[in-house]
Short mmCIF file of C-alpha atoms in Angstrom, two decimals:
data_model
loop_
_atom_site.label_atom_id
_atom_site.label_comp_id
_atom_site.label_asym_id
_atom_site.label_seq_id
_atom_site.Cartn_x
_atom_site.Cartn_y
_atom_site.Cartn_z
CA UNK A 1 -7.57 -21.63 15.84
CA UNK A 2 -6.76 -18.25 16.36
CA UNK A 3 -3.11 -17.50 18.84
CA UNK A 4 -3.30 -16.86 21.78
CA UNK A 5 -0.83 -14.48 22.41
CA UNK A 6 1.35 -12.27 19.78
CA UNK A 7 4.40 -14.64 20.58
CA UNK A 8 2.62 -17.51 18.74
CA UNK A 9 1.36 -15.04 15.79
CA UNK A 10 2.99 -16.24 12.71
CA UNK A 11 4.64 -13.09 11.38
CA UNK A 12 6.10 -14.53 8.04
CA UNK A 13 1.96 -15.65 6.92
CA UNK A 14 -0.01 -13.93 5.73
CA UNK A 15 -3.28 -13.76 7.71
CA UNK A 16 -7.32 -12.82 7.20
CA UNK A 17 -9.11 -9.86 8.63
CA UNK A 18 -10.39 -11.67 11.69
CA UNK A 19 -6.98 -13.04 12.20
CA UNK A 20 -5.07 -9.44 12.17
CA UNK A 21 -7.72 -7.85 14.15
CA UNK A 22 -7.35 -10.66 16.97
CA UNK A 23 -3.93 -9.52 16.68
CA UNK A 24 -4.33 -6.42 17.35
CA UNK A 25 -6.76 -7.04 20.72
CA UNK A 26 -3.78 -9.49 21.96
CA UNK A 27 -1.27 -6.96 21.44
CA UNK A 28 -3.53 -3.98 23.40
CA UNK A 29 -4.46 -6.72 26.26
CA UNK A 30 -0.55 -8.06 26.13
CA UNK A 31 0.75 -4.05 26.75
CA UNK A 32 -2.06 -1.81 28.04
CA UNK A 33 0.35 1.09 29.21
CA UNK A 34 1.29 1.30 25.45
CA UNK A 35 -1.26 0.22 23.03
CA UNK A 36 -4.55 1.11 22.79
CA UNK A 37 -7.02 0.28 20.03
CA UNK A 38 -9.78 3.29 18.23
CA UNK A 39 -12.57 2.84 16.18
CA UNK A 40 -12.24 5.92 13.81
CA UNK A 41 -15.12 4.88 11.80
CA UNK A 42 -16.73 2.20 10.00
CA UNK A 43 -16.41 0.86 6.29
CA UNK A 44 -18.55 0.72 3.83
CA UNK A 45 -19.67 -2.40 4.88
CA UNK A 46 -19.65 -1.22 8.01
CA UNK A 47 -16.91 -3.29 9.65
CA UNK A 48 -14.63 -1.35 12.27
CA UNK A 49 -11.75 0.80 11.10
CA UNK A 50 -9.00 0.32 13.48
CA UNK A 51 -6.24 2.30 14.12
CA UNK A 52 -3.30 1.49 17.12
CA UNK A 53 -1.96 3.97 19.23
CA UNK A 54 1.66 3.85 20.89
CA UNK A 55 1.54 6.03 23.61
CA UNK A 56 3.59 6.92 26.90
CA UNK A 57 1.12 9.00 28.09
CA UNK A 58 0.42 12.82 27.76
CA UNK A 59 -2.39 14.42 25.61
CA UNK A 60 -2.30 15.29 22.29
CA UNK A 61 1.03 14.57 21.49
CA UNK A 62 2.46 15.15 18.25
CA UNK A 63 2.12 12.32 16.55
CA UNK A 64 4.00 10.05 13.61
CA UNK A 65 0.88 8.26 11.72
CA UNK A 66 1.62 4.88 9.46
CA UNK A 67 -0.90 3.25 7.25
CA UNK A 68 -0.60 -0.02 5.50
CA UNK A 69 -3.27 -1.96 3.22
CA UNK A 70 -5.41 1.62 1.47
CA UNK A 71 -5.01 -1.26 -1.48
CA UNK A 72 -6.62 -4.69 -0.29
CA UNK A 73 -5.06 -6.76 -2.64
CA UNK A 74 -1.40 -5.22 -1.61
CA UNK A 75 -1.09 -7.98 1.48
CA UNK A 76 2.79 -7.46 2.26
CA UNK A 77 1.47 -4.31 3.37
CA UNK A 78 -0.96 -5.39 6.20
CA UNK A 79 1.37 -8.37 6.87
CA UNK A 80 3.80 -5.34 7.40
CA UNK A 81 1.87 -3.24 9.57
CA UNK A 82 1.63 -6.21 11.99
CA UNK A 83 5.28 -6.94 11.94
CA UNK A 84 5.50 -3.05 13.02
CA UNK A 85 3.11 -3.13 15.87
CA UNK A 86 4.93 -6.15 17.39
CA UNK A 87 8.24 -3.80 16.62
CA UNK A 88 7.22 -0.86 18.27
CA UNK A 89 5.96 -2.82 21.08
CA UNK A 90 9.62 -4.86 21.51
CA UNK A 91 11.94 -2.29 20.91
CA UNK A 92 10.12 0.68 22.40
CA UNK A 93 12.54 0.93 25.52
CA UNK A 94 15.49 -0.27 23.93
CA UNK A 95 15.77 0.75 20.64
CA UNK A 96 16.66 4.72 20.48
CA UNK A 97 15.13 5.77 17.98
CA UNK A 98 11.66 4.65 18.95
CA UNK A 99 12.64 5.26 22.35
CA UNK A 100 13.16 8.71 22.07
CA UNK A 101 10.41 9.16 19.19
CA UNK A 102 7.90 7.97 22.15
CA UNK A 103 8.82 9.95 24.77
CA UNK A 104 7.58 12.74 23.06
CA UNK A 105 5.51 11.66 20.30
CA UNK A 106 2.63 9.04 19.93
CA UNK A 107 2.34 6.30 17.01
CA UNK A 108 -0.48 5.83 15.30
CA UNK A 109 -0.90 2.49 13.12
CA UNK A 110 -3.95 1.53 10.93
CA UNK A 111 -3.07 -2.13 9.62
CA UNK A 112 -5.92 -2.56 7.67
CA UNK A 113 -6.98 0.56 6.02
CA UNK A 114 -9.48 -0.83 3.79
CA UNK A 115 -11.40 -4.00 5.66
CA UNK A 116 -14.15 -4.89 2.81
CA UNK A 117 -11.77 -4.73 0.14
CA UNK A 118 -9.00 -6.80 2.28
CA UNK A 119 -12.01 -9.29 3.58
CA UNK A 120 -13.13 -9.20 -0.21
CA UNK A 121 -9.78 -10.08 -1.31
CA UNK A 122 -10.11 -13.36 0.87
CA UNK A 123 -13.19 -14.65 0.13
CA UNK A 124 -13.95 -13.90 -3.21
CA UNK A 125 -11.39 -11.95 -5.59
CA UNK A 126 -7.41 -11.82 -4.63
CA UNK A 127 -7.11 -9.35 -6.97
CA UNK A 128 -9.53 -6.55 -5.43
CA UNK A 129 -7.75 -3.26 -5.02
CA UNK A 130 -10.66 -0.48 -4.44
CA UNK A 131 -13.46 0.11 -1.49
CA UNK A 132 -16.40 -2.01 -1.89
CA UNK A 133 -18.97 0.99 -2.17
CA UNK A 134 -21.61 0.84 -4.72
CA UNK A 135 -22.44 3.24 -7.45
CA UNK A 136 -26.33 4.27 -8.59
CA UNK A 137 -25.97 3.56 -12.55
CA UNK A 138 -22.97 1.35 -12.89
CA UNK A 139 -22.38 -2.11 -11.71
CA UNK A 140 -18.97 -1.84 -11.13
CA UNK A 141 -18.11 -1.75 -7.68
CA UNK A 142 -15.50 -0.15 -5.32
CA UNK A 143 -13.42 3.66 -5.73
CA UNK A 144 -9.69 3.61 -5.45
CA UNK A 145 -8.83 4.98 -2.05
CA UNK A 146 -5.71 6.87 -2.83
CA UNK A 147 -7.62 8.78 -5.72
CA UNK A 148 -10.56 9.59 -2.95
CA UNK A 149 -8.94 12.34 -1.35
CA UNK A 150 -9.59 16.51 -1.97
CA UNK A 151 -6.05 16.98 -3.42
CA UNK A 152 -6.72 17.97 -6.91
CA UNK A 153 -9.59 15.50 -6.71
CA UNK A 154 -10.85 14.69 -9.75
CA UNK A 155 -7.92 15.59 -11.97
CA UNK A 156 -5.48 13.94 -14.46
CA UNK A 157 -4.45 10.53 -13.14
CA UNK A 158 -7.24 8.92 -12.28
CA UNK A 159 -10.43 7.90 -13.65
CA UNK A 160 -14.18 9.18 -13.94
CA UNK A 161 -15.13 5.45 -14.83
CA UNK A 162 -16.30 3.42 -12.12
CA UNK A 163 -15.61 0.31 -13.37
CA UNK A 164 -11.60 1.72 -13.78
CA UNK A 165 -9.09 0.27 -10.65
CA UNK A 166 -8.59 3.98 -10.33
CA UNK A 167 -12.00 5.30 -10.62
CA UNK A 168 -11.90 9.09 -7.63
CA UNK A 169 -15.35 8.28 -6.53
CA UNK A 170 -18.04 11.03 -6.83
CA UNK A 171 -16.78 13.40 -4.57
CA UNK A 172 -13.77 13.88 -2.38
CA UNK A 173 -14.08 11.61 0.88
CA UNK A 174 -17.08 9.90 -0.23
CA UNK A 175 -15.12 6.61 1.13
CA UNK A 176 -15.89 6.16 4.92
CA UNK A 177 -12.35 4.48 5.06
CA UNK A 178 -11.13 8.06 3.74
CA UNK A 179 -13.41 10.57 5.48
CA UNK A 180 -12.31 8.54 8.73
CA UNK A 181 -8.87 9.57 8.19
CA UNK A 182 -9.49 13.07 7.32
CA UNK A 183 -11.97 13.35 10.25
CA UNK A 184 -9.20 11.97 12.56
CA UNK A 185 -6.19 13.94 11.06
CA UNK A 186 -8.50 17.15 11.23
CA UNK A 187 -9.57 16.46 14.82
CA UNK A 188 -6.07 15.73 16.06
CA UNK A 189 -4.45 18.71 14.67
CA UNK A 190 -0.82 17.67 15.78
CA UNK A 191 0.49 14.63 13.01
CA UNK A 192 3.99 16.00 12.26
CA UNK A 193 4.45 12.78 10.05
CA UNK A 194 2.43 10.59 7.87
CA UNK A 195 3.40 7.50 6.09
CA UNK A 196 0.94 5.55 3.54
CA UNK A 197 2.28 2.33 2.65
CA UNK A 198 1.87 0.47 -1.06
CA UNK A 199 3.10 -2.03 -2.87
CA UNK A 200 5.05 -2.83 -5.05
CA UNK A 201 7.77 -1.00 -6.99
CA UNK A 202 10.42 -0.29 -4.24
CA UNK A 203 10.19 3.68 -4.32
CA UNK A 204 9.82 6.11 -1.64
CA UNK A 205 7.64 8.97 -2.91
CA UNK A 206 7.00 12.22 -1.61
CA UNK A 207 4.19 14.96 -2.53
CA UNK A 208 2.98 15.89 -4.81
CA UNK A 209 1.14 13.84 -7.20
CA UNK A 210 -1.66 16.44 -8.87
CA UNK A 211 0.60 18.66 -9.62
CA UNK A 212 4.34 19.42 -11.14
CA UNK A 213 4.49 22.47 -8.85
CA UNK A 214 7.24 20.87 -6.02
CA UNK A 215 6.12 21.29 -2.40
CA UNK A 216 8.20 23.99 -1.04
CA UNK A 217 10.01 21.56 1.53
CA UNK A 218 11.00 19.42 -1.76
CA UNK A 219 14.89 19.56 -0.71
CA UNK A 220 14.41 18.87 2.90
CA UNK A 221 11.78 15.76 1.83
CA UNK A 222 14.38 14.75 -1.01
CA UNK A 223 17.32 14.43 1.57
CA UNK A 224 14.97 12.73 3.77
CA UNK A 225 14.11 10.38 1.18
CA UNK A 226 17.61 9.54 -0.01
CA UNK A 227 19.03 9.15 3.60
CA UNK A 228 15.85 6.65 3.92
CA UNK A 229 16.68 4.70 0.76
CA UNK A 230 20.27 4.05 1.93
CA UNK A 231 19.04 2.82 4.59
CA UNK A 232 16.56 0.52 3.56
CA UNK A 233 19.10 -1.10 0.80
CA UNK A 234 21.55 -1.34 3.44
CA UNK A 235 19.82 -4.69 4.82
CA UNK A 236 19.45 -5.97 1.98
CA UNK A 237 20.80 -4.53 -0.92
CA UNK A 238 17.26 -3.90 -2.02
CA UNK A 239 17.08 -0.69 -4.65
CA UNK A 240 14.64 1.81 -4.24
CA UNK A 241 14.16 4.94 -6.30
CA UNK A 242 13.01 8.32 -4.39
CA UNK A 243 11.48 11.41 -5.61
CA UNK A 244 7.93 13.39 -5.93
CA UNK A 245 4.77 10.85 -7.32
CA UNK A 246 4.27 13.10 -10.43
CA UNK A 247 8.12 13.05 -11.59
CA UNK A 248 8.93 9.65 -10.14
CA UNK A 249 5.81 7.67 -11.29
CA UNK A 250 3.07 9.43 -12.97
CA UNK A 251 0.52 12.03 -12.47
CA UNK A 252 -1.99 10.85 -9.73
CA UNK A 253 -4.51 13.50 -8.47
CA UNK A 254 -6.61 12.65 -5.11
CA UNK A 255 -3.83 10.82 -3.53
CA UNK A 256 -3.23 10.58 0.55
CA UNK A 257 0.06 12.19 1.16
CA UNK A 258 -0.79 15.49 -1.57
CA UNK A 259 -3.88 15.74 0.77
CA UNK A 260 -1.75 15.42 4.30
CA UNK A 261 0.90 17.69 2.75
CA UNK A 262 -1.34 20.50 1.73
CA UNK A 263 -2.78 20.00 5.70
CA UNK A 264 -0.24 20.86 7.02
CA UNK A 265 1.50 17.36 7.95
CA UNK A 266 5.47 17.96 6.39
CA UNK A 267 6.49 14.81 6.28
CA UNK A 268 4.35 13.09 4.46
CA UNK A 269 5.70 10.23 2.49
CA UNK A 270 4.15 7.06 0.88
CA UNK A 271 5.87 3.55 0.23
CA UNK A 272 5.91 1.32 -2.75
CA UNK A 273 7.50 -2.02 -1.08
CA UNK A 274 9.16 -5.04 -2.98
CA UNK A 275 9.41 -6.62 -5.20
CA UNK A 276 10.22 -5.45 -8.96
CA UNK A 277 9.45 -7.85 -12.05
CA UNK A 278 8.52 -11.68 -9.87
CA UNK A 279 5.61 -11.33 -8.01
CA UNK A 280 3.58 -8.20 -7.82
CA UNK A 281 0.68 -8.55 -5.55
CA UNK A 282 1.65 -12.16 -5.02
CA UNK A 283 4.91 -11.34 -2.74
CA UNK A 284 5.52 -15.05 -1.38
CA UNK A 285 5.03 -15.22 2.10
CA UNK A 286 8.72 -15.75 3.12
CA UNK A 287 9.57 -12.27 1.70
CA UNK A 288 7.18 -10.67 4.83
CA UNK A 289 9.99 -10.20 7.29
CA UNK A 290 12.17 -8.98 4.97
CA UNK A 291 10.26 -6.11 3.63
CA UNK A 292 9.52 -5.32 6.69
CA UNK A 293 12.62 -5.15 8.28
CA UNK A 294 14.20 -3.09 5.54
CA UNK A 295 10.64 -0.69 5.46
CA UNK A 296 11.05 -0.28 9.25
CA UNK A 297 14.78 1.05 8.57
CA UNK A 298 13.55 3.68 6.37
CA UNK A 299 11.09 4.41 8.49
CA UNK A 300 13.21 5.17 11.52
CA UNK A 301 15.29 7.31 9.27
CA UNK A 302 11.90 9.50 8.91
CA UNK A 303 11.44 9.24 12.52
CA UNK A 304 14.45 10.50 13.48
CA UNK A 305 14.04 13.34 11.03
CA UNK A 306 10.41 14.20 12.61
CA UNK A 307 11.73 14.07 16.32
CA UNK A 308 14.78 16.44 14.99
CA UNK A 309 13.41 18.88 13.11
CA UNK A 310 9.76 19.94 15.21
CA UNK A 311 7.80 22.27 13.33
CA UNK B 1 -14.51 -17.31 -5.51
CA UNK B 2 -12.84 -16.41 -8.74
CA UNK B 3 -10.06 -18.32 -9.85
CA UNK B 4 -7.40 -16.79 -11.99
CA UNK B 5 -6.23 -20.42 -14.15
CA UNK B 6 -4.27 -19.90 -17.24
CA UNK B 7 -4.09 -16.12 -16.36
CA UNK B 8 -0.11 -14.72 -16.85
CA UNK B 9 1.40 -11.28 -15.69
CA UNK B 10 3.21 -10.30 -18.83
CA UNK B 11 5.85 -7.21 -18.10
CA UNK B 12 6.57 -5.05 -21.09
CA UNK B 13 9.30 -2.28 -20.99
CA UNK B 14 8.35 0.49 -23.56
CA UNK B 15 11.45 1.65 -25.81
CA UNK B 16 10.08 4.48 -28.01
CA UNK B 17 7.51 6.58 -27.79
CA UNK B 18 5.53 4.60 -30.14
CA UNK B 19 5.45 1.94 -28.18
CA UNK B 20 4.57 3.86 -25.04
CA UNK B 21 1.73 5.31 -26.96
CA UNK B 22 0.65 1.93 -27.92
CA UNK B 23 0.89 -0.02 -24.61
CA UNK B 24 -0.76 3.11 -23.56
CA UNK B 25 -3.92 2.78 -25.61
CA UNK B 26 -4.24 -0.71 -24.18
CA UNK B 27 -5.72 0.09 -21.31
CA UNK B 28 -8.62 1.64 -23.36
CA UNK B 29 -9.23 -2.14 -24.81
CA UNK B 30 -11.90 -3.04 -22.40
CA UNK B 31 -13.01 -6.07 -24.05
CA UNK B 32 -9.24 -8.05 -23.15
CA UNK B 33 -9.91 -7.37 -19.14
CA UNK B 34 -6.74 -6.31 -18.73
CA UNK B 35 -5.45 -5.64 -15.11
CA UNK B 36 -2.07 -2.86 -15.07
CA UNK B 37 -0.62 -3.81 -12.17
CA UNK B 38 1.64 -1.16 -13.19
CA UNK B 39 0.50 1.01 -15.59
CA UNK B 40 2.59 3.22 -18.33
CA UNK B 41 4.83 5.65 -16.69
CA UNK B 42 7.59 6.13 -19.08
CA UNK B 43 10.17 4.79 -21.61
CA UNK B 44 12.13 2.17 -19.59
CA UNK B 45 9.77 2.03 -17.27
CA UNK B 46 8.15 -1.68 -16.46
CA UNK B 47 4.67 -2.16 -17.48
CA UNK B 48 3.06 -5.10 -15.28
CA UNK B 49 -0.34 -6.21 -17.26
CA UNK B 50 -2.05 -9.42 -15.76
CA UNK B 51 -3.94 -10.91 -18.81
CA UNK B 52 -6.77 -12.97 -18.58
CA UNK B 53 -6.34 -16.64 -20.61
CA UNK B 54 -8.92 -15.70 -23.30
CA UNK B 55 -7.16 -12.55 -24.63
CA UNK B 56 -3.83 -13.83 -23.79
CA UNK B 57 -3.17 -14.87 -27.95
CA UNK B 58 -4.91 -11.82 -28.98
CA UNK B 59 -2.90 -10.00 -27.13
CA UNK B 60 0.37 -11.33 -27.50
CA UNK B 61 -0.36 -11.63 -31.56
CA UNK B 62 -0.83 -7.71 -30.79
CA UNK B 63 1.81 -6.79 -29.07
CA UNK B 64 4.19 -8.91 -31.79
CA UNK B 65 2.78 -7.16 -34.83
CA UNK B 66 3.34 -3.81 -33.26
CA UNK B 67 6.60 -5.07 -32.52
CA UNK B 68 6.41 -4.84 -28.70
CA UNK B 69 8.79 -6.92 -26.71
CA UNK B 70 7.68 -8.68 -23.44
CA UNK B 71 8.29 -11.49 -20.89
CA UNK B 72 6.43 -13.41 -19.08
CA UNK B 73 6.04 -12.40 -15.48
CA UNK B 74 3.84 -15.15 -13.84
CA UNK B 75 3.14 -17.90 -15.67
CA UNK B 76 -0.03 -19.11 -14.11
CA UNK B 77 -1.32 -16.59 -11.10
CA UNK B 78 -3.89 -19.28 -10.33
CA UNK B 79 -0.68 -21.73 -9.31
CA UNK B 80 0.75 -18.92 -7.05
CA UNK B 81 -2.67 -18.11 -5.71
CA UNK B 82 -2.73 -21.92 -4.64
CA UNK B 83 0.84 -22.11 -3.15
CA UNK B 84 -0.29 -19.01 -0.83
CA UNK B 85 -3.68 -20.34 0.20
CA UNK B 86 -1.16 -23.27 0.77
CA UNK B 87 0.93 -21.57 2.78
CA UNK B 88 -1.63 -20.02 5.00
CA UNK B 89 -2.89 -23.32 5.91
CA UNK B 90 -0.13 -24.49 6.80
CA UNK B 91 0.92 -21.44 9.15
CA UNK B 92 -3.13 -21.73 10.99
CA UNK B 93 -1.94 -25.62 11.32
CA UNK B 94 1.08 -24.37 12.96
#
């Protein structure tokens, strides 16, 4: 039952684990001189973490990373990240932002950021947000990802309780769906951007999260941001609000863009898509392309920005 | 797989501080199950709380005697849980 080719893919479902990562093999066999697929690690469970690279060519480019799905139970996310992959792959000659982006930059795309949680999601809870990893002494389950990170880690804004949605872990990057990141990100060396994609209460955040102290490239990221918003509404008429995580939503310590940030990686943003006060986590399916579409505006805003201002 | 039937998403918009301090110390309850889809952030701000049926009287007989206005934001999440697994049939048909 599964398509044959990403023509037939149905990007306005949403789709299982199996289905987006035979997705993701059509899409490297359908354009090998652009996409390639790594393993940068293994889960908990030990399923494959996947990540897609755009590339032209060259060796270690600079490079514009964009994760969806850290939060299983956030699917317009991962339904997202595969409308993107088929996006870069369509528009990469013709569209000039892309166009340009890749002909000196490389894209790198993990749709599924957290697999157990996502497959979990599918088969036995809709409502799991965390890892799946298992705790000596408690039996809750499962650390939230985007409190894993060593960015304050540990601080106010998230909890010591594993059986909390936004329990840190015990230690930074005890996650293997984190550490593969950080392992990546370290061994690369040359991300100039790097997007982490949420759902859902249409803002456009910016670091940092652990602490009031602004980032000193708050104004550039803030005109960034706003530039990105108008963009995004502009489709739609969907309203965002930008700013830093601590003044915008709440104090968050561990999160993935402080921890990018304070590596070096400017612009670092993270995405909370659609919708406000309807749906949540239950986005109907319809509402895919749409949120995608807009989300893909914003983000060419930021990739514009990256491939005019190197660093 | 666990099924979510009779459980609603209420949405509750703090107005005062006493009533952010109070939705606040919700999420301490751990006997109600509650699930903040969004949690407190501020006065204004929407609070997103999916509530399973069993403490959905307590705590809406709470919420009322504290004098804490809210709405209903899903109804039944089982019933939209259904329509997507609905959906996604229907798209692997396709």
């Amino acid at each position: 039952g599964l398509p044959l080719s990403t023509s037939t893919f149905d990007y306005s479902s949403y789709h299982t684990l199996d289905e987006i990562y035979n997705f993701m093999d059509l899409l490297v066999a359908e354009n090998p001189n652009l996409v390639s697929k790594l393993e940068i690690g293994r889960s908990t469970e030990n399923r494959p973490l996947y990540v897609l690279k755009f590339s032209k060519g060259g060796s270690n480019r600079p490079a514009f990373w964009i994760d969806t799905g850290i939060h299983s139970r956030e699917w317009v996310t991962q339904a997202s990240g595969v409308w993107f992959a088929k996006k870069i792959v369509q528009d990469h000659e013709n569209d000039q932002v892309l166009a340009s982006l890749l002909d000196t930059m490389d894209i790198f795309l993990e749709i599924v950021t957290n697999p157990d949680g996502f497959a979990f999601t599918h088969t036995k809870n809709r409502m799991w947000r965390k890892t799946r990893s298992k705790h000596s002494g408690s039996i809750c389950v499962g650390v939230d990802p985007n409190r894993n990170w060593d960015a304050g880690f540990g601080g106010s804004g998230a909890s010591s309780n594993p059986c909390s949605e936004t329990y840190h872990g015990p230690y930074a990057n005890s996650e293997p769906e984190v550490k593969a990141i950080v392992d990546f990100v370290k061994s690369h060396g040359n991300i100039k951007a790097f997007v982490s994609i949420h759902s859902y209460s249409q803002l456009l955040l910016y670091p940092y999260g652990y602490t009031r102290t602004p980032v000193p490239d708050q104004k550039e990221l803030h005109e960034i941001s706003e530039k990105a918003v108008a963009a995004l509404t502009s489709l739609y008429g969907t309203q965002y609000k930008y700013g830093s995580i601590i003044t915008t939503i709440y104090q968050a310590s561990g999160g993935t863009i402080d921890w990018t940030y304070d590596q070096g990686i400017k612009y670092s943003f993270t995405f909370e898509l659609r919708d406000t006060g309807r749906y949540g986590f239950l986005l109907p399916a319809k509402q895919i392309i749409p949120a995608a579409e807009e989300t893909w505006l914003a983000l060419q805003v930021i990739m514009q920005h990256t491939l005019d201002n190197p660093y | 797989t666990e099924t979510f039937v009779g459980h609603q998403v209420l949405r509750i918009i703090p107005t005062s501080d006493e009533e952010l301090q109070k939705v606040q110390e919700l999420q301490d309850l751990e006997d109600l199950q509650l699930d903040f889809w969004l949690e407190p952030r501020g006065l204004g701000l929407p609070v997103d709380v999916r509530v399973p049926f069993p403490s959905l009287q307590p705590l809406k007989v709470h919420l009322e005697a504290n004098g804490i206005s809210y709405s209903i934001m899903i109804e039944d999440v089982q019933e939209l849980l259904e329509q997507e697994q609905t959906e996604m049939l229907r798209s692997s048909r396709r």
